[in-house]
GROMACS .gro file of N, CA and C in nm:
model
  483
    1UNK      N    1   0.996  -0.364   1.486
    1UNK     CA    2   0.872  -0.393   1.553
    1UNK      C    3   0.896  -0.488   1.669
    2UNK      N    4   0.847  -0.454   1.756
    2UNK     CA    5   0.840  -0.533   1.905
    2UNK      C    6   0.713  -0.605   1.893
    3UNK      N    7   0.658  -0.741   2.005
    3UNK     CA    8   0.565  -0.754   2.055
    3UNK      C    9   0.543  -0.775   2.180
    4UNK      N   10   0.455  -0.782   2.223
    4UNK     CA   11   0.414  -0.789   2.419
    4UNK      C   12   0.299  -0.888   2.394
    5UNK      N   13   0.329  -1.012   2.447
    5UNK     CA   14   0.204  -1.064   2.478
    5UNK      C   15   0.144  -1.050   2.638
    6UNK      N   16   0.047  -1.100   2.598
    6UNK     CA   17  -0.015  -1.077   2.813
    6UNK      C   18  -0.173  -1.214   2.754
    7UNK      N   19  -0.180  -1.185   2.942
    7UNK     CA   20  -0.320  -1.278   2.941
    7UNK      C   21  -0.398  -1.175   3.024
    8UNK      N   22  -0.503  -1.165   3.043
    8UNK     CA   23  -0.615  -1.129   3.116
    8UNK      C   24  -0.730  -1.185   3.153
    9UNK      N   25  -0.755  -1.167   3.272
    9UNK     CA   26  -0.852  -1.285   3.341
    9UNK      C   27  -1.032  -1.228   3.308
   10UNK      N   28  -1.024  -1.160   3.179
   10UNK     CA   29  -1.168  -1.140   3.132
   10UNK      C   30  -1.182  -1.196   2.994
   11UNK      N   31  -1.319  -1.128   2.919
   11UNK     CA   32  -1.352  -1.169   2.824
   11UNK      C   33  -1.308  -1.021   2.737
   12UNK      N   34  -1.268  -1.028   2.590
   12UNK     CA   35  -1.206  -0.964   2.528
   12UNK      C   36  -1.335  -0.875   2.540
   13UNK      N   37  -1.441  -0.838   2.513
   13UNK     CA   38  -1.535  -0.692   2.474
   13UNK      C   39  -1.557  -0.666   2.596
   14UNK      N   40  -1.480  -0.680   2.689
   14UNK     CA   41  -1.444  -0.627   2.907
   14UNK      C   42  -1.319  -0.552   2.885
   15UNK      N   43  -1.243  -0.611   2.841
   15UNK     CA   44  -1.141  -0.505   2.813
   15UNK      C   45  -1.133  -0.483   2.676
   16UNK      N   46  -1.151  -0.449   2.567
   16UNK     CA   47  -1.185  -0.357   2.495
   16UNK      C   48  -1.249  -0.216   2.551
   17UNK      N   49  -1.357  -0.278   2.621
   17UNK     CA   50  -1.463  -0.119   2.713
   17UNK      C   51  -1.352  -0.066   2.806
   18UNK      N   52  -1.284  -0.127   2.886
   18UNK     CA   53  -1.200  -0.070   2.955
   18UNK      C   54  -1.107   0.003   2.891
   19UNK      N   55  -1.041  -0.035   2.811
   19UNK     CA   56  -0.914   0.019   2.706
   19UNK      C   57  -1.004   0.142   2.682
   20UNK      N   58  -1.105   0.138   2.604
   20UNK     CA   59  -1.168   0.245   2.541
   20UNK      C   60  -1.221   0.355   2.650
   21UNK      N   61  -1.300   0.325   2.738
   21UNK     CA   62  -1.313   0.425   2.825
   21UNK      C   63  -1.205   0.489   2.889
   22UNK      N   64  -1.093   0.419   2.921
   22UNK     CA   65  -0.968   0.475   2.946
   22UNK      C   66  -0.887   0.599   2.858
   23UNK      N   67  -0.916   0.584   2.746
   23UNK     CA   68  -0.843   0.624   2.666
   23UNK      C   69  -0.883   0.684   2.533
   24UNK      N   70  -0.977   0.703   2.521
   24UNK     CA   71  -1.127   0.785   2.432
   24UNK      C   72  -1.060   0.938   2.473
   25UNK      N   73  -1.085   0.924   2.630
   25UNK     CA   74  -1.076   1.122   2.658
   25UNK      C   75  -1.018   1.155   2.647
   26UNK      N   76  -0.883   1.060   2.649
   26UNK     CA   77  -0.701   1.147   2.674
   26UNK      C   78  -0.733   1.209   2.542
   27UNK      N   79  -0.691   1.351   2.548
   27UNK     CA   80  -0.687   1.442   2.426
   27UNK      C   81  -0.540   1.402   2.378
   28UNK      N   82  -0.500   1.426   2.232
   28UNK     CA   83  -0.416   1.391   2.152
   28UNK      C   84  -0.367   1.277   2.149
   29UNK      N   85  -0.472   1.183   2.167
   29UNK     CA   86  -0.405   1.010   2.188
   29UNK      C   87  -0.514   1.015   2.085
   30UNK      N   88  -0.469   0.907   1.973
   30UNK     CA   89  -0.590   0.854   1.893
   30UNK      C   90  -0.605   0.715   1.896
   31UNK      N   91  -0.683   0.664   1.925
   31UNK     CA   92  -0.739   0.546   2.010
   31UNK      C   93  -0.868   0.489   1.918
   32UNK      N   94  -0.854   0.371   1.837
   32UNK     CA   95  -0.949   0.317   1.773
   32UNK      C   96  -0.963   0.187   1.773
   33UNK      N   97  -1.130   0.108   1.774
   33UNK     CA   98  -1.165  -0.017   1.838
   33UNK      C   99  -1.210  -0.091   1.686
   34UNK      N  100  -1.198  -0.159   1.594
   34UNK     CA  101  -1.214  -0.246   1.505
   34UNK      C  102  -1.265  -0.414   1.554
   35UNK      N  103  -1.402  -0.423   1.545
   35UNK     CA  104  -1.395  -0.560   1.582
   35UNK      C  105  -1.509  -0.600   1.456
   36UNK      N  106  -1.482  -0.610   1.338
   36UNK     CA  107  -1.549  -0.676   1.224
   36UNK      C  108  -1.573  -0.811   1.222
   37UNK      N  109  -1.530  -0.871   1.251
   37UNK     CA  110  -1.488  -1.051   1.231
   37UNK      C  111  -1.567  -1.092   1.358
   38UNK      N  112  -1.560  -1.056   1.502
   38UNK     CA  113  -1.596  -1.083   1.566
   38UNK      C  114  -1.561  -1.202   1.683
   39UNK      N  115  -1.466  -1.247   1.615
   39UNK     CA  116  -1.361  -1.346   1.663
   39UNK      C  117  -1.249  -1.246   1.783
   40UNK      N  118  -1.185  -1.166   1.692
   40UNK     CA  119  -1.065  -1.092   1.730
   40UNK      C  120  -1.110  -0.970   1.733
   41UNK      N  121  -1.072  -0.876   1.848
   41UNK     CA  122  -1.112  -0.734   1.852
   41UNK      C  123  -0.933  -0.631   1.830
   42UNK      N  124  -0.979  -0.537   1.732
   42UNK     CA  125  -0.842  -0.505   1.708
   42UNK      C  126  -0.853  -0.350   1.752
   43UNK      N  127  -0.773  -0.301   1.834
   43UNK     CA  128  -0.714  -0.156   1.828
   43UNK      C  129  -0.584  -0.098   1.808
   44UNK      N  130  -0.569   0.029   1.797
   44UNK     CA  131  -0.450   0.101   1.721
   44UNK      C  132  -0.495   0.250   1.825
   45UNK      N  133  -0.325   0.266   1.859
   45UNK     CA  134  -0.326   0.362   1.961
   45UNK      C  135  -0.225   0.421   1.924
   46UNK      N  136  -0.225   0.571   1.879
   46UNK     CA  137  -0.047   0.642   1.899
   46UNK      C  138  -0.135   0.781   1.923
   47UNK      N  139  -0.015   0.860   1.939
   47UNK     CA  140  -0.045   1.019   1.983
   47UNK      C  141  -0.027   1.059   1.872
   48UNK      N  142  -0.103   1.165   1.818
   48UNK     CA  143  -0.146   1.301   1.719
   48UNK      C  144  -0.004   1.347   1.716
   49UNK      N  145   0.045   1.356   1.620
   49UNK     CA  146   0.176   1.488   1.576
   49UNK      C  147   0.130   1.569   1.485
   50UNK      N  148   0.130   1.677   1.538
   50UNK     CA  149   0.088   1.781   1.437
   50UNK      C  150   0.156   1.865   1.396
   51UNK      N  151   0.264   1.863   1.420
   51UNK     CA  152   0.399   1.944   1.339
   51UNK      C  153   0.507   1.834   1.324
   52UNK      N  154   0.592   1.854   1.290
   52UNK     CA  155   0.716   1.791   1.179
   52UNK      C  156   0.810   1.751   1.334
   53UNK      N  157   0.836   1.875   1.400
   53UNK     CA  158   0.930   1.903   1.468
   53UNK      C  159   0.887   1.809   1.672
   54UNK      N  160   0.733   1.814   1.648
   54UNK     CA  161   0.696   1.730   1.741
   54UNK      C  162   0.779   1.560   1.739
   55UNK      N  163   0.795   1.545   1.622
   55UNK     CA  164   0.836   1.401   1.657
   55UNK      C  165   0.946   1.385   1.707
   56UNK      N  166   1.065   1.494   1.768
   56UNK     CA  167   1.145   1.498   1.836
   56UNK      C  168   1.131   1.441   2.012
   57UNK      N  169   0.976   1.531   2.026
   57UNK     CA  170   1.014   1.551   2.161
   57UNK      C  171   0.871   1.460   2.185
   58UNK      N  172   0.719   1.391   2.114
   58UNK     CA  173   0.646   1.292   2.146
   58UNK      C  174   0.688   1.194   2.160
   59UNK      N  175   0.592   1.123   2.177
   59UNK     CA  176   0.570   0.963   2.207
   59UNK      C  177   0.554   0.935   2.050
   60UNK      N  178   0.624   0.873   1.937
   60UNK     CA  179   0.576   0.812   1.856
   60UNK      C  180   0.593   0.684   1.784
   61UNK      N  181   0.542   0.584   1.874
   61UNK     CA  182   0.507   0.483   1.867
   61UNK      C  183   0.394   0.450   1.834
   62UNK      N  184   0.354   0.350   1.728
   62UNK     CA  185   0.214   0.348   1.713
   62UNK      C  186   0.196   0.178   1.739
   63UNK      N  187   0.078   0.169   1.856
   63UNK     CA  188   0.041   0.037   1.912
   63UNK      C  189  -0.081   0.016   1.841
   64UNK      N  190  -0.091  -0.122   1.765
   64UNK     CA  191  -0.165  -0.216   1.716
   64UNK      C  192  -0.184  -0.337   1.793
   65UNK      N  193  -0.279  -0.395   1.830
   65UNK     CA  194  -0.339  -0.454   1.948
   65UNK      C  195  -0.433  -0.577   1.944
   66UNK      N  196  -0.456  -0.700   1.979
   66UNK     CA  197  -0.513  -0.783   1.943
   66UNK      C  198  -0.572  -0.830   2.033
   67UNK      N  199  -0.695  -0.872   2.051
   67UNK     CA  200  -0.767  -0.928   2.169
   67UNK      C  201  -0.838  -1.068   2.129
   68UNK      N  202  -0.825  -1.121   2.171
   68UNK     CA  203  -0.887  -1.290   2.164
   68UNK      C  204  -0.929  -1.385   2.230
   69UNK      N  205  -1.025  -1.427   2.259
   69UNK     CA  206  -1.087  -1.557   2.340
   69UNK      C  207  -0.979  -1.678   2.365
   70UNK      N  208  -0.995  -1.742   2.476
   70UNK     CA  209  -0.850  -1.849   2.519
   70UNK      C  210  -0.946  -1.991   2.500
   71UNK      N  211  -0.886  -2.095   2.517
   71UNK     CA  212  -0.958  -2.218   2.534
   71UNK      C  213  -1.011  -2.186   2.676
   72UNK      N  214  -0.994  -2.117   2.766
   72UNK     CA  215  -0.990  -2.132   2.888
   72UNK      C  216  -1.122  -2.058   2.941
   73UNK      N  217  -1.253  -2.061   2.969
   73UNK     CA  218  -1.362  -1.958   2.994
   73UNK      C  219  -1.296  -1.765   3.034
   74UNK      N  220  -1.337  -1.767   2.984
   74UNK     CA  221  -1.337  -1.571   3.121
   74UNK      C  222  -1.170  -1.567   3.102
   75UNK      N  223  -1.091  -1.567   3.009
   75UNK     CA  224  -0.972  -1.511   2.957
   75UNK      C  225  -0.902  -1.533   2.832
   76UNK      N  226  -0.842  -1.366   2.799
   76UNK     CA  227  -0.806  -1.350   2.676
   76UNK      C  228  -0.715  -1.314   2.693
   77UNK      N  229  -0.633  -1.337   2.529
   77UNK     CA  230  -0.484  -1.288   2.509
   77UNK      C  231  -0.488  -1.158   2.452
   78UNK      N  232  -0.390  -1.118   2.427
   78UNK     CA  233  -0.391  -0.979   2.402
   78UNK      C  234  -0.265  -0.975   2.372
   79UNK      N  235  -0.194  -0.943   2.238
   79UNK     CA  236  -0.118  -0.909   2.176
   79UNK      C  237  -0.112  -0.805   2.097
   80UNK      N  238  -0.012  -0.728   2.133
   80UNK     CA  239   0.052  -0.617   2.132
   80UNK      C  240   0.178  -0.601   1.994
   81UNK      N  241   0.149  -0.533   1.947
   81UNK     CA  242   0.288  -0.492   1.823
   81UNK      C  243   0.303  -0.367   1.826
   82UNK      N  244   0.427  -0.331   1.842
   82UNK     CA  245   0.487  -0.200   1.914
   82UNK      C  246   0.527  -0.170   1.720
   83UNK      N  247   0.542   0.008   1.677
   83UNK     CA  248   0.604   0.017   1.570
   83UNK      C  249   0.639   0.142   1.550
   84UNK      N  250   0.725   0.204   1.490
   84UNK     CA  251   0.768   0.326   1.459
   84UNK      C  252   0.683   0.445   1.365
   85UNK      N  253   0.661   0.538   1.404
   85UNK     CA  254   0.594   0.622   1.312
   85UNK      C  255   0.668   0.639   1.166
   86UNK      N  256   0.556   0.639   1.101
   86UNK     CA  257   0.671   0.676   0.925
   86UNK      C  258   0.737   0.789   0.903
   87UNK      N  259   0.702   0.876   0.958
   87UNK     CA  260   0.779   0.987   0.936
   87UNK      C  261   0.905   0.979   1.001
   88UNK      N  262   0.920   0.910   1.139
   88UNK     CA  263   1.047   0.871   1.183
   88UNK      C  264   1.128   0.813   1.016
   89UNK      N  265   1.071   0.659   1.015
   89UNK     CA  266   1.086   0.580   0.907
   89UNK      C  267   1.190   0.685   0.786
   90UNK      N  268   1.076   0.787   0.758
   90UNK     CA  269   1.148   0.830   0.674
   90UNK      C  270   1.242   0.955   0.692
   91UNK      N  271   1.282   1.000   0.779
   91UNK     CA  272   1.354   1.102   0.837
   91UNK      C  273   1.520   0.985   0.816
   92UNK      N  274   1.529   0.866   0.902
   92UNK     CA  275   1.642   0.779   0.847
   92UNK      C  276   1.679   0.702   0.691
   93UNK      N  277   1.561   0.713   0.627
   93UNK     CA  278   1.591   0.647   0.513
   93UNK      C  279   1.626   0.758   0.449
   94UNK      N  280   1.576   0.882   0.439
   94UNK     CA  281   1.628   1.011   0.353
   94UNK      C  282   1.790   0.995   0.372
   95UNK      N  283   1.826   1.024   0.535
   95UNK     CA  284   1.978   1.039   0.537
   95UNK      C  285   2.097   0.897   0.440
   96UNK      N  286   2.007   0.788   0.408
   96UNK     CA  287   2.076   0.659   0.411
   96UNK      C  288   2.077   0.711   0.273
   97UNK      N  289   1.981   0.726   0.214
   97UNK     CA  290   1.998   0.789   0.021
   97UNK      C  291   2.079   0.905   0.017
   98UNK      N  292   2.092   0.991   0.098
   98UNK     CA  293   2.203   1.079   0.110
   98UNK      C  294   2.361   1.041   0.117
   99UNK      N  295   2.349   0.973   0.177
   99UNK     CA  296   2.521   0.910   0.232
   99UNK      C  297   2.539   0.821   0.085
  100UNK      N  298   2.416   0.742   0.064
  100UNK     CA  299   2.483   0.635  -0.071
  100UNK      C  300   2.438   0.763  -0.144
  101UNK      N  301   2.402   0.825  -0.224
  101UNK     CA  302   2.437   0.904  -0.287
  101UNK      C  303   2.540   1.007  -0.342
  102UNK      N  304   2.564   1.017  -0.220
  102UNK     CA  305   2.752   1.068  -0.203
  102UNK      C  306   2.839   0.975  -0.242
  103UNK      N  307   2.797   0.887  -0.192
  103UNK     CA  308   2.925   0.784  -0.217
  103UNK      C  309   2.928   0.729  -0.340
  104UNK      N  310   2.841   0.704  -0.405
  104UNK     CA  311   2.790   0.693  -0.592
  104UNK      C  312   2.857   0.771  -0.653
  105UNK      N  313   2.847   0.943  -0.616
  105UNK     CA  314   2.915   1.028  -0.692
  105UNK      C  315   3.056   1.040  -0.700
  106UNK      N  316   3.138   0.996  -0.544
  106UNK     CA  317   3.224   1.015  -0.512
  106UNK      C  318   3.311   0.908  -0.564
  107UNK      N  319   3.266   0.789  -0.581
  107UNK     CA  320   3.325   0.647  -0.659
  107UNK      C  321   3.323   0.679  -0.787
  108UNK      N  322   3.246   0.709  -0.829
  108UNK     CA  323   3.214   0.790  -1.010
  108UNK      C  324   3.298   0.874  -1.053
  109UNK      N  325   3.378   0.947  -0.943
  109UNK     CA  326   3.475   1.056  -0.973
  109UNK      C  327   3.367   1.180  -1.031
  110UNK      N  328   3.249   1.191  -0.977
  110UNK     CA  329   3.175   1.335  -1.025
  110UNK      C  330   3.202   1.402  -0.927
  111UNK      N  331   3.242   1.368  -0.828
  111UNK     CA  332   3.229   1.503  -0.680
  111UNK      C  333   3.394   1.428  -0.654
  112UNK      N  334   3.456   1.569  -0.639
  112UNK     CA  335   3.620   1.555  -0.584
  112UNK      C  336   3.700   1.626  -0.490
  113UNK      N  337   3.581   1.710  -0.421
  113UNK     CA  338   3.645   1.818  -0.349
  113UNK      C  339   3.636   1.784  -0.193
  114UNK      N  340   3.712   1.827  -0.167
  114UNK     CA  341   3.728   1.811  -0.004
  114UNK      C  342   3.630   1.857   0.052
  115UNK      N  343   3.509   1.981   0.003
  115UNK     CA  344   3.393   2.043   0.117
  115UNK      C  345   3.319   1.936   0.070
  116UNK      N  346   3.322   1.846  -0.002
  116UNK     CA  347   3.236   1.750  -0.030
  116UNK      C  348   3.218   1.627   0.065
  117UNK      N  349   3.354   1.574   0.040
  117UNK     CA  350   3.356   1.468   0.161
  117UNK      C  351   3.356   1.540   0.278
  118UNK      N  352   3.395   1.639   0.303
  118UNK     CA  353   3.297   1.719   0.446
  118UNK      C  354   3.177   1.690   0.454
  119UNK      N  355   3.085   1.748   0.396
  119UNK     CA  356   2.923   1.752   0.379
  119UNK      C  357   2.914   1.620   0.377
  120UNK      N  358   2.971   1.497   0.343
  120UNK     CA  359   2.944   1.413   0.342
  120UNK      C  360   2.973   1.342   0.479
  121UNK      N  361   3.062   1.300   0.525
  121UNK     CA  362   3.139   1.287   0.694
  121UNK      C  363   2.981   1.339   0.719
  122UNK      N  364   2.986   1.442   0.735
  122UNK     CA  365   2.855   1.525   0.838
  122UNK      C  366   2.706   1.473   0.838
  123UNK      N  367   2.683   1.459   0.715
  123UNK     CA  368   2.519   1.349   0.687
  123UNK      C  369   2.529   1.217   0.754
  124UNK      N  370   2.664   1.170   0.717
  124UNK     CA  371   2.648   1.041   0.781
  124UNK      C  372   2.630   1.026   0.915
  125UNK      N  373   2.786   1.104   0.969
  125UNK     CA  374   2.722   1.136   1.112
  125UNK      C  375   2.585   1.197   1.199
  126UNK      N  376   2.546   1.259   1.124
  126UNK     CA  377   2.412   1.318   1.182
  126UNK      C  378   2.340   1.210   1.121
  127UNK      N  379   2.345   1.138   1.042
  127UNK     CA  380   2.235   0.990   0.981
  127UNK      C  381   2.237   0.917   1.136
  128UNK      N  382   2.375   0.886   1.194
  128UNK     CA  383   2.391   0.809   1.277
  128UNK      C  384   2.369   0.785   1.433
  129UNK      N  385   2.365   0.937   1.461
  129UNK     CA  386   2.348   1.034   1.553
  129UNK      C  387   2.216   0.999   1.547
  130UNK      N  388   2.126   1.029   1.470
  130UNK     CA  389   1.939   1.045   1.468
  130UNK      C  390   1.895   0.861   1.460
  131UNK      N  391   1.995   0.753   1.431
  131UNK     CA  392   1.937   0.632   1.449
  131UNK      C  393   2.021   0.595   1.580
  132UNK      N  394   2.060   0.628   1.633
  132UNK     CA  395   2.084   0.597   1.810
  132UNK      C  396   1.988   0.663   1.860
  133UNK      N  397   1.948   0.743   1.823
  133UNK     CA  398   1.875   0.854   1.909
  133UNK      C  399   1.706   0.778   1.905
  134UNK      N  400   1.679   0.739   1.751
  134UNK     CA  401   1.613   0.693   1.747
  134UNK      C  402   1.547   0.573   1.817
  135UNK      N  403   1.663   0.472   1.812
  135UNK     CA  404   1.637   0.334   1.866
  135UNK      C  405   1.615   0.397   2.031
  136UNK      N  406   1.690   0.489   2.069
  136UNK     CA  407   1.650   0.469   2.236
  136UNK      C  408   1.513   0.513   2.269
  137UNK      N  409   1.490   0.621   2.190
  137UNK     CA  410   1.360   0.680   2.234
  137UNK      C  411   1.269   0.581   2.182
  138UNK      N  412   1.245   0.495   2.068
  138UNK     CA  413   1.177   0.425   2.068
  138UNK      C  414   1.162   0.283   2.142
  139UNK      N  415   1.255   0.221   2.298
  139UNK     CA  416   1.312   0.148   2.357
  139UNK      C  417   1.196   0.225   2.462
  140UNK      N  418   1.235   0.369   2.504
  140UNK     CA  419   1.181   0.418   2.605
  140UNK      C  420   1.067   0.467   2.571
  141UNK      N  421   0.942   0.513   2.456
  141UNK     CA  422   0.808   0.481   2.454
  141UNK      C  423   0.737   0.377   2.472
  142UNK      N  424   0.795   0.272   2.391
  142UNK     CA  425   0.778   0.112   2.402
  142UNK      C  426   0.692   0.103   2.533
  143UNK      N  427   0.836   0.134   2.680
  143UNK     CA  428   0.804   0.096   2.813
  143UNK      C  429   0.702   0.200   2.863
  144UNK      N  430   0.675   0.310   2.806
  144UNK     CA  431   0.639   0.400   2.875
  144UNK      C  432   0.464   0.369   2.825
  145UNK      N  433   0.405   0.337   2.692
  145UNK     CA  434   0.292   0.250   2.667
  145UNK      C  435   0.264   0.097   2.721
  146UNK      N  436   0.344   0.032   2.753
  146UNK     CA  437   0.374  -0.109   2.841
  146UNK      C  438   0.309  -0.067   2.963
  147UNK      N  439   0.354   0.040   3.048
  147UNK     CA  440   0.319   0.100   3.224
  147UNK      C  441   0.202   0.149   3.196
  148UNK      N  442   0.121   0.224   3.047
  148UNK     CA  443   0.015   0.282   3.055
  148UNK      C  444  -0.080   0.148   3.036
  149UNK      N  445  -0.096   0.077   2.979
  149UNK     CA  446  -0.149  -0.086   2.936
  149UNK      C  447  -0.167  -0.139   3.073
  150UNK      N  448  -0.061  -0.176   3.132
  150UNK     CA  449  -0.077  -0.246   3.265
  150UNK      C  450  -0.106  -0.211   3.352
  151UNK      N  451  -0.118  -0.045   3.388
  151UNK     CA  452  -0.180   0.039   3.467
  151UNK      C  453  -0.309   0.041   3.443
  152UNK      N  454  -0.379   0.012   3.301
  152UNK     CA  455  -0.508   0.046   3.277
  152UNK      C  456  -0.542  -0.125   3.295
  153UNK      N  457  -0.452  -0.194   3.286
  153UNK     CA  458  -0.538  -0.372   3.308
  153UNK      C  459  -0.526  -0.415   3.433
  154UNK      N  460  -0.456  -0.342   3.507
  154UNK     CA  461  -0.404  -0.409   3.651
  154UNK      C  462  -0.448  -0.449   3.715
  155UNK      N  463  -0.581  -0.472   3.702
  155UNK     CA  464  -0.676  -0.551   3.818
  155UNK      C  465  -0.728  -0.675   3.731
  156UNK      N  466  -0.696  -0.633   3.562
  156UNK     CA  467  -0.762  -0.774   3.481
  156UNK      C  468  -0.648  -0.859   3.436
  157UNK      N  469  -0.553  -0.812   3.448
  157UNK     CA  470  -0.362  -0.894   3.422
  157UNK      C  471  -0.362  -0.999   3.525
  158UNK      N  472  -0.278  -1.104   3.455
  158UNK     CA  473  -0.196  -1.216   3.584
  158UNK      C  474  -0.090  -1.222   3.541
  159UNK      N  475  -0.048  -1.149   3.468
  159UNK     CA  476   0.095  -1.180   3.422
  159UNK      C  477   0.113  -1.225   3.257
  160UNK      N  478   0.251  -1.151   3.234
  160UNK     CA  479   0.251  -1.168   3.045
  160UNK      C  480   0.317  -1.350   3.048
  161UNK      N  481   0.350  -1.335   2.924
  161UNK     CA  482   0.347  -1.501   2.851
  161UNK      C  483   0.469  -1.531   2.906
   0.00000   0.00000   0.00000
């Protein structure tokens, strides 16, 4: 998990409306405004995956969002927590029970064959392969929701913390 803080030179339910009108229409963005407490206004933003195989090639990052009144009149903070979709989550933890699983059997002396530690070599590597792959693409949504944020505040931003 990442965070982004920022300031903005309004009052948090100014940009809340902005965030929301911005980002209500985009189709397959799901975009939701929580302000119960009334203190803190909270939203949660990631894109719709609707197949398995989408999470290859989307955006899936899911942004959780915090808005808050400053000591200061007419500006709020706004904190940001960047996070990984679970199905990512669990696409790497499957391979990690795979590899120690092999290796359980293989220390145990239950599995002894050479196509074994093949199949095995190969999970790991493809385990390892899909968490590089992972960390970058989730490095490069990160920035790519960062440019959509500051593009949509850019006239209410002075600059992050």
């Amino acid at each position: 998990m990442k965070t982004w803080n920022l300031k903005a030179k309004s009052n948090p339910e100014e940009i809340s409306h902005i965030l929301e009108s911005a980002l209500k229409p985009v189709d397959g963005l799901v975009f939701r405004i929580n302000n119960d407490d009334g203190k803190v206004i909270k939203f949660k933003i990631r894109k719709r995956i609707r197949y398995a195989w989408y999470l290859m090639y989307s955006n899936n990052v899911i942004v959780n969002g915090k808005l808050s009144k400053t000591e200061i009149e007419n500006e709020t903070n706004i904190e940001i927590l960047f996070s990984q979709h679970l199905l990512w989550k669990l696409v790497l933890i499957t391979h990690v029970f795979l590899v120690l699983g092999l290796l359980i059997a293989i220390t145990l002396g239950k599995i002894s064959s050479t196509s074994t530690y093949l199949f095995g070599a190969i999970i790991l590597v493809i385990g390892i392969f899909l968490w590089i792959m992972a960390q970058r693409k989730y490095n490069r949504n990160i920035q790519e929701y960062q440019i959509l944020i500051s593009n949509i505040l850019k006239t209410k931003m002075f600059g992050p913390n």
